[in-house]
mmCIF file of C-alpha atoms in Angstrom:
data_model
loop_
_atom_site.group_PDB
_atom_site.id
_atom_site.type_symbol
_atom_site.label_atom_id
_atom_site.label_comp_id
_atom_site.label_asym_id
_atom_site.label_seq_id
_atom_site.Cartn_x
_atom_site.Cartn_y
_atom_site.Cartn_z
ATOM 1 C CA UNK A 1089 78.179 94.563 103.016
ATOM 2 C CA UNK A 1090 79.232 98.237 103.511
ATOM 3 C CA UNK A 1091 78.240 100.714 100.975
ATOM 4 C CA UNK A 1092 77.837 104.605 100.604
ATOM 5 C CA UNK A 1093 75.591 106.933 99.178
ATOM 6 C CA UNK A 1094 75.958 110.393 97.949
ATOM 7 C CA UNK A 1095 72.281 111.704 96.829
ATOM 8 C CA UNK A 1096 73.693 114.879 95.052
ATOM 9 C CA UNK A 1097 75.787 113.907 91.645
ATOM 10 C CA UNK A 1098 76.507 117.909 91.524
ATOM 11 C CA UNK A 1099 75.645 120.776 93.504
ATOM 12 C CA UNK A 1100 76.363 124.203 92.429
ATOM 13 C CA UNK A 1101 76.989 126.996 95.421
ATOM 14 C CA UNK A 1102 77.635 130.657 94.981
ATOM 15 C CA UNK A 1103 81.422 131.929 96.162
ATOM 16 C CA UNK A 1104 80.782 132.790 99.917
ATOM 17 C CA UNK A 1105 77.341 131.069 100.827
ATOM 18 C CA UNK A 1106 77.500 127.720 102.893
ATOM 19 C CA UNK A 1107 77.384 124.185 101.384
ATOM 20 C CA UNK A 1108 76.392 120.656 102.918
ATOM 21 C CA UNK A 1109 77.185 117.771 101.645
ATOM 22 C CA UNK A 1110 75.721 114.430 101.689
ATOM 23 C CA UNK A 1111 76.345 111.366 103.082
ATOM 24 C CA UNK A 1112 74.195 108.381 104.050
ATOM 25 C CA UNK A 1113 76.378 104.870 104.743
ATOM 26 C CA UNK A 1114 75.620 101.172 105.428
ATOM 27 C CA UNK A 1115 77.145 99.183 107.987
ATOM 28 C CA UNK A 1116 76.448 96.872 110.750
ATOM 29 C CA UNK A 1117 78.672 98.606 113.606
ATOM 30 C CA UNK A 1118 80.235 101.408 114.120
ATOM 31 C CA UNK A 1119 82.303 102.875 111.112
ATOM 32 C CA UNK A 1120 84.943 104.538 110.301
ATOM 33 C CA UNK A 1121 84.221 107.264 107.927
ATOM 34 C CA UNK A 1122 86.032 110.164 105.775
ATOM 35 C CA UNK A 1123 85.768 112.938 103.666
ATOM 36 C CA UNK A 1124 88.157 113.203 100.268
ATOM 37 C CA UNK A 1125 88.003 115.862 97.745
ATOM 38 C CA UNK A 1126 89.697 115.373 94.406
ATOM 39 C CA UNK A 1127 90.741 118.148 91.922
ATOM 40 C CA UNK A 1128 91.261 117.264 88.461
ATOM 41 C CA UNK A 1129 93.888 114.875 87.508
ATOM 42 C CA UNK A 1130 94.934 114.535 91.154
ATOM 43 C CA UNK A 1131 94.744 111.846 93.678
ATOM 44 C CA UNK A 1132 92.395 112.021 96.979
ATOM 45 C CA UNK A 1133 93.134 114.449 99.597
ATOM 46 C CA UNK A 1134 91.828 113.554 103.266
ATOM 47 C CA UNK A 1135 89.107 116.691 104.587
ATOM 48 C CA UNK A 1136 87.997 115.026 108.050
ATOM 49 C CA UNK A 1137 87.909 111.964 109.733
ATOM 50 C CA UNK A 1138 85.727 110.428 112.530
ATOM 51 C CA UNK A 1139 86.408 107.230 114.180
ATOM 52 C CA UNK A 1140 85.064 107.607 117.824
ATOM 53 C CA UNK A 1141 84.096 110.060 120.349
ATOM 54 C CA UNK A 1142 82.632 113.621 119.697
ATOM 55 C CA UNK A 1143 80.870 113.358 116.633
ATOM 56 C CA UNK A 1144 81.319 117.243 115.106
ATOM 57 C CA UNK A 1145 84.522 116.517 113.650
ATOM 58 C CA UNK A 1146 86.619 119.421 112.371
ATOM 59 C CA UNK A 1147 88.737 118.998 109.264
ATOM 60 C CA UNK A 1148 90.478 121.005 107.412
ATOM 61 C CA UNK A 1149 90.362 123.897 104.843
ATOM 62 C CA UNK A 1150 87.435 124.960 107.065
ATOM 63 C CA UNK A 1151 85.060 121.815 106.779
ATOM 64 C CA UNK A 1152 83.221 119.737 108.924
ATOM 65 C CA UNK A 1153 81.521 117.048 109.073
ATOM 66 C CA UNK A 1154 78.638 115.520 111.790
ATOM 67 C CA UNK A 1155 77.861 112.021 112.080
ATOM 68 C CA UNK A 1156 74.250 111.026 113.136
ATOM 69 C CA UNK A 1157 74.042 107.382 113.682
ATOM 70 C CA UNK A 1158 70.530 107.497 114.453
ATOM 71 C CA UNK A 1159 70.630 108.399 110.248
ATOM 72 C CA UNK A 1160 73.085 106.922 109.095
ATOM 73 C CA UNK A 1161 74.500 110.286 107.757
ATOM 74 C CA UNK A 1162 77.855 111.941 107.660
ATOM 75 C CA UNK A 1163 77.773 115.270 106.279
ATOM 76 C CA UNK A 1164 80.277 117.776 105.266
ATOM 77 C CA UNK A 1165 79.830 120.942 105.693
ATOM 78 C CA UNK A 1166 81.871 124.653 105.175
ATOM 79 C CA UNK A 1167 80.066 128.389 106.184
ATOM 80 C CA UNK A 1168 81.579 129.560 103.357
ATOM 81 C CA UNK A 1169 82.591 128.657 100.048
ATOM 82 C CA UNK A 1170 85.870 129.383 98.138
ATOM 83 C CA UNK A 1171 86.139 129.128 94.171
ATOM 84 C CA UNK A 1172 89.030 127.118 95.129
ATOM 85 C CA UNK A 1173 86.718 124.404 96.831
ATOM 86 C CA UNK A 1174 85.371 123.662 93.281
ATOM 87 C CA UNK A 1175 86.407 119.830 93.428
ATOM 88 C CA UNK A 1176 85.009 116.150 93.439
ATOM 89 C CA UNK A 1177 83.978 115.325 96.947
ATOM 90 C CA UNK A 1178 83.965 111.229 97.954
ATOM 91 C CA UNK A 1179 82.514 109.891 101.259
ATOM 92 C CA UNK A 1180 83.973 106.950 102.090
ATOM 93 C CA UNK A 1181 83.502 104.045 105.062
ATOM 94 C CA UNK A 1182 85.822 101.759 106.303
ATOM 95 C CA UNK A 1183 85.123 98.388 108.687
ATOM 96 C CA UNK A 1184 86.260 98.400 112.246
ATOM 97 C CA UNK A 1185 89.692 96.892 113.081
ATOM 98 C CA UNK A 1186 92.419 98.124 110.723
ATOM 99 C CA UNK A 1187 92.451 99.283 106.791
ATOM 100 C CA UNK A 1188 92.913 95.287 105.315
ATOM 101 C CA UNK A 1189 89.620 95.585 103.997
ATOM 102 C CA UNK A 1190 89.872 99.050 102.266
ATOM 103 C CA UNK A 1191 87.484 101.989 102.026
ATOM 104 C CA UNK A 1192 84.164 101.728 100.332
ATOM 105 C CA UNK A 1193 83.398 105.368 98.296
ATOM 106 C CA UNK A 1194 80.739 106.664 97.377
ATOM 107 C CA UNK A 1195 79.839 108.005 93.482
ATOM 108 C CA UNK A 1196 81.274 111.335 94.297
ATOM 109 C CA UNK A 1197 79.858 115.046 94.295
ATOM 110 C CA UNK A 1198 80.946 117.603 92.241
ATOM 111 C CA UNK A 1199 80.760 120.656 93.590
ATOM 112 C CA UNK A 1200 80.720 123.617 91.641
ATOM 113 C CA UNK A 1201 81.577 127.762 92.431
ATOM 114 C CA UNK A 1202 79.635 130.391 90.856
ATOM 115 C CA UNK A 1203 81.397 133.344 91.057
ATOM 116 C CA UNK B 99 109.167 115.068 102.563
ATOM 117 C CA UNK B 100 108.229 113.148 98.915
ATOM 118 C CA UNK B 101 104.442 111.806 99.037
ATOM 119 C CA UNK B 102 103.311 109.085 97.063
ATOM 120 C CA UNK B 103 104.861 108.612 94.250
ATOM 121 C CA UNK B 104 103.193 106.383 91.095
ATOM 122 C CA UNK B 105 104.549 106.043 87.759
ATOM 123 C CA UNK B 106 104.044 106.309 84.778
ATOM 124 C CA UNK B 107 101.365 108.716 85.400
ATOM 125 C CA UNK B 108 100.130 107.837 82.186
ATOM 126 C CA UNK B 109 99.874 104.807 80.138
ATOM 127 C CA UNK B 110 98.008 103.083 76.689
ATOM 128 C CA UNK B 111 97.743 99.553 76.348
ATOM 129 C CA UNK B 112 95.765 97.121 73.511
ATOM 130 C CA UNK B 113 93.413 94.920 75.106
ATOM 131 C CA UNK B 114 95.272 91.410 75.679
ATOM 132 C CA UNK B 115 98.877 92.789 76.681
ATOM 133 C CA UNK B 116 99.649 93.129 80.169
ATOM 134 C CA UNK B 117 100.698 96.004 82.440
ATOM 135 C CA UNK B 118 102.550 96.865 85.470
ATOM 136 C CA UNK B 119 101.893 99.905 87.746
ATOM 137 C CA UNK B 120 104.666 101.334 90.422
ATOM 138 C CA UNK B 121 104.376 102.729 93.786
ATOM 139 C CA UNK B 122 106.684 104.115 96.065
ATOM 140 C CA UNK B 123 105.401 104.851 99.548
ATOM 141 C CA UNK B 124 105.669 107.855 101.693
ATOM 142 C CA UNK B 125 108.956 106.871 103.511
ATOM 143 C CA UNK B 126 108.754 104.974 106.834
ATOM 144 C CA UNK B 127 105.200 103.719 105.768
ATOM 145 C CA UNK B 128 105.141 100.038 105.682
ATOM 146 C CA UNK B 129 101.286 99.418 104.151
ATOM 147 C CA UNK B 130 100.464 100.222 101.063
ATOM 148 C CA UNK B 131 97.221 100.033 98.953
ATOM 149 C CA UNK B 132 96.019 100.171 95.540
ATOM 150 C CA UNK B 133 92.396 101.327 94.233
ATOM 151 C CA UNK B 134 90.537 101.584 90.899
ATOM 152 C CA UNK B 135 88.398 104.786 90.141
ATOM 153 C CA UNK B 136 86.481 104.180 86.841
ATOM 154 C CA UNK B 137 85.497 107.594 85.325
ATOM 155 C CA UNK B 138 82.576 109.080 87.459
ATOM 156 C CA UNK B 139 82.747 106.300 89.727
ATOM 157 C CA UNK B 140 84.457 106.536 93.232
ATOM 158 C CA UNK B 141 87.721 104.186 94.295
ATOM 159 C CA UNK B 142 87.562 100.904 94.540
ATOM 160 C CA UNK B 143 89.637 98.621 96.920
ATOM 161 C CA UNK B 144 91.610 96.431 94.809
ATOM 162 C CA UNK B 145 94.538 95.090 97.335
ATOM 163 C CA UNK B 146 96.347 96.097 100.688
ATOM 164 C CA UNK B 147 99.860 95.282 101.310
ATOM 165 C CA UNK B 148 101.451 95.311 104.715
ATOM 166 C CA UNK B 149 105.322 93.864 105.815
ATOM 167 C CA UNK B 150 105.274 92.257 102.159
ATOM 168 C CA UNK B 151 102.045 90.500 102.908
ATOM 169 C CA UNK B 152 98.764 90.732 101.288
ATOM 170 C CA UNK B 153 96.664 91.427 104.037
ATOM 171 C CA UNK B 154 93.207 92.527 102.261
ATOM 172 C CA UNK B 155 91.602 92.157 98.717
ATOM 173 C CA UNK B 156 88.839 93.082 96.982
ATOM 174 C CA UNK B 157 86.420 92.096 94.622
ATOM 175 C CA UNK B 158 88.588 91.790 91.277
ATOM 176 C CA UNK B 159 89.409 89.154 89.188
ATOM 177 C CA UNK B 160 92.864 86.892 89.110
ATOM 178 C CA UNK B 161 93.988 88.567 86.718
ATOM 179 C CA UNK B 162 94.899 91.612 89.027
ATOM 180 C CA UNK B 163 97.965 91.002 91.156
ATOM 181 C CA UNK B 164 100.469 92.755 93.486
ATOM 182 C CA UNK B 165 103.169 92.192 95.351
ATOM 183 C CA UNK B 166 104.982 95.012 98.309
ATOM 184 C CA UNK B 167 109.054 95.051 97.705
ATOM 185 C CA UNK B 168 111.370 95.069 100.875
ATOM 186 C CA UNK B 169 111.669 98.599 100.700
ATOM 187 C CA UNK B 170 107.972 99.007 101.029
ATOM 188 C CA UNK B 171 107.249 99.633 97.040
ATOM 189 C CA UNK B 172 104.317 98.227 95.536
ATOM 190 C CA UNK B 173 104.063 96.894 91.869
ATOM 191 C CA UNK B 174 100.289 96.186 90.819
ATOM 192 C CA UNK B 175 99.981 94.003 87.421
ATOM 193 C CA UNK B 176 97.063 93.482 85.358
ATOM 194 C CA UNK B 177 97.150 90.619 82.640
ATOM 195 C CA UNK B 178 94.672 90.057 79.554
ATOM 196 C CA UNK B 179 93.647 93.805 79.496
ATOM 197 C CA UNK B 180 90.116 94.563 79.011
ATOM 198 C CA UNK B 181 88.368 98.042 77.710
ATOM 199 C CA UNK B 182 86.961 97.662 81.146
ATOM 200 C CA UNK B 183 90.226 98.334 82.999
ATOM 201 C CA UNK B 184 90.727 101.726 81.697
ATOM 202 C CA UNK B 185 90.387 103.941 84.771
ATOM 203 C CA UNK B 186 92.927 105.964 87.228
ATOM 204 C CA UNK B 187 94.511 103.238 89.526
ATOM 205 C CA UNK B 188 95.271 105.111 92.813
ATOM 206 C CA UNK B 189 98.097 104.287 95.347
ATOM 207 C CA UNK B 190 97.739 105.025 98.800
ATOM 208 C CA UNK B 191 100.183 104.593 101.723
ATOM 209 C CA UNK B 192 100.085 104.615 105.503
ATOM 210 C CA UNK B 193 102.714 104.257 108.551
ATOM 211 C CA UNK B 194 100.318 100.843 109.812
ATOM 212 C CA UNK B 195 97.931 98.633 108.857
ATOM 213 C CA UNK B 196 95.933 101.110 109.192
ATOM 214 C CA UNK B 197 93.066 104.167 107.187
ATOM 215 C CA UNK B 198 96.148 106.851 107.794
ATOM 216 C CA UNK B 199 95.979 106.959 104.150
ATOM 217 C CA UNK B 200 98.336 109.114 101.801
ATOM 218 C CA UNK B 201 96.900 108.557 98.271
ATOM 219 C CA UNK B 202 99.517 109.473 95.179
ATOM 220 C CA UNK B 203 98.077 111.144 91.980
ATOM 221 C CA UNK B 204 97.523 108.060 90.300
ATOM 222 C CA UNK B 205 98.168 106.031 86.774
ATOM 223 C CA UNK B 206 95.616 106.967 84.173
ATOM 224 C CA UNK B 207 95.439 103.412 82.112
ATOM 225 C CA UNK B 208 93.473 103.688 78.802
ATOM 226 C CA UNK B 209 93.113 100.036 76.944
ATOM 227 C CA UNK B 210 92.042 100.773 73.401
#
């Protein structure tokens, strides 16, 4: 079975310095993977995407996210932070061939801004 | 252009009743899908819905249903709440069968 994990439950960044976030997923092929972010009360916005092909992927609001097979890792990344990025952050997998089976999401990372 | 639209955006049920959740999908998308995100948890699939059919299901009980409307809607129903089942059930929509998801802002479902 698929499944993703997100080491960091929170990381706190200071307003202009760069963040990474991580991502390590399971899966027998090759996935599909996202980045969400979710602000309070609201419903899941999509950052990035990679299916196939180059594997810097460029999202937007300024992230980006590498996937490393050879670590099983997709992580998001931004140069520099905005208070406005303060936000839950979900990695999420999905199987090969079409959305019937859903996303699998990891715990989440909140990510906070110090001014 | 509307996005996803769920209602009610909030809602309080006693444990035992039953409740139904509404969807409409971004228009011209025929798929849509429904998760469940616990408190501090992430989503989790629950159904997908595409041309009225289920196509995809996770790992819930029976007592979670859906069904997808010929104008694309979505209803999902719960019977025989549990405290368990409080959590934000999410909507999400897409022009395929496909991860082009839209998600809406979700129901917030508290069973006391």
């Amino acid at each position: 079975a698929q499944s993703v994990t997100q080491p960091d439950i929170h990381i706190t960044v200071s307003e202009g310095a760069s963040l990474e976030l991580r991502c390590n997923y399971s899966y027998g092929a090759t996935p599909y993977l996202f980045w969400y972010v979710q602000s309070p009360g609201q419903g899941l916005q999509l950052l990035l995407k990679y299916f196939s092909g180059d594997t810097l992927v460029q999202g937007i609001k300024g992230f980006e996210a590498e996937f490393k097979r050879s670590q099983s890792s997709f992580n998001l990344r931004k140069p520099s932070v905005h208070w406005s990025d303060a936000a839950e952050y979900f990695c999420a997998v999905g199987a090969t061939g079409g959305g019937a089976d859903g996303l699998t999401f990891g715990k989440g990372t909140h990510l906070i801004i110090q001014p | 252009d509307a996005g996803v639209t769920q209602s009610p955006t909030h809602l309080i049920k006693t444990r035992g009743q039953q409740v139904t959740l509404r969807c409409s999908p971004i228009s011209g998308h025929k798929s849509v899908s429904w998760y469940q995100q616990v408190l501090g948890q992430g989503p989790q699939f629950i159904f997908q819905y595409y041309e009225k059919e289920e196509r995809g299901r996770g790992n819930f009980p029976d007592r979670f249903s859906a069904r997808q409307f010929p104008n694309y809607s979505s209803e999902l129903n719960v019977n025989a709440l549990l405290l368990g089942d409080s959590a934000l059930y999410l909507c999400a929509s897409s022009l395929e069968q496909t991860y082009g998801y839209t998600f809406g802002s979700g129901t917030r479902l508290t069973v006391v």
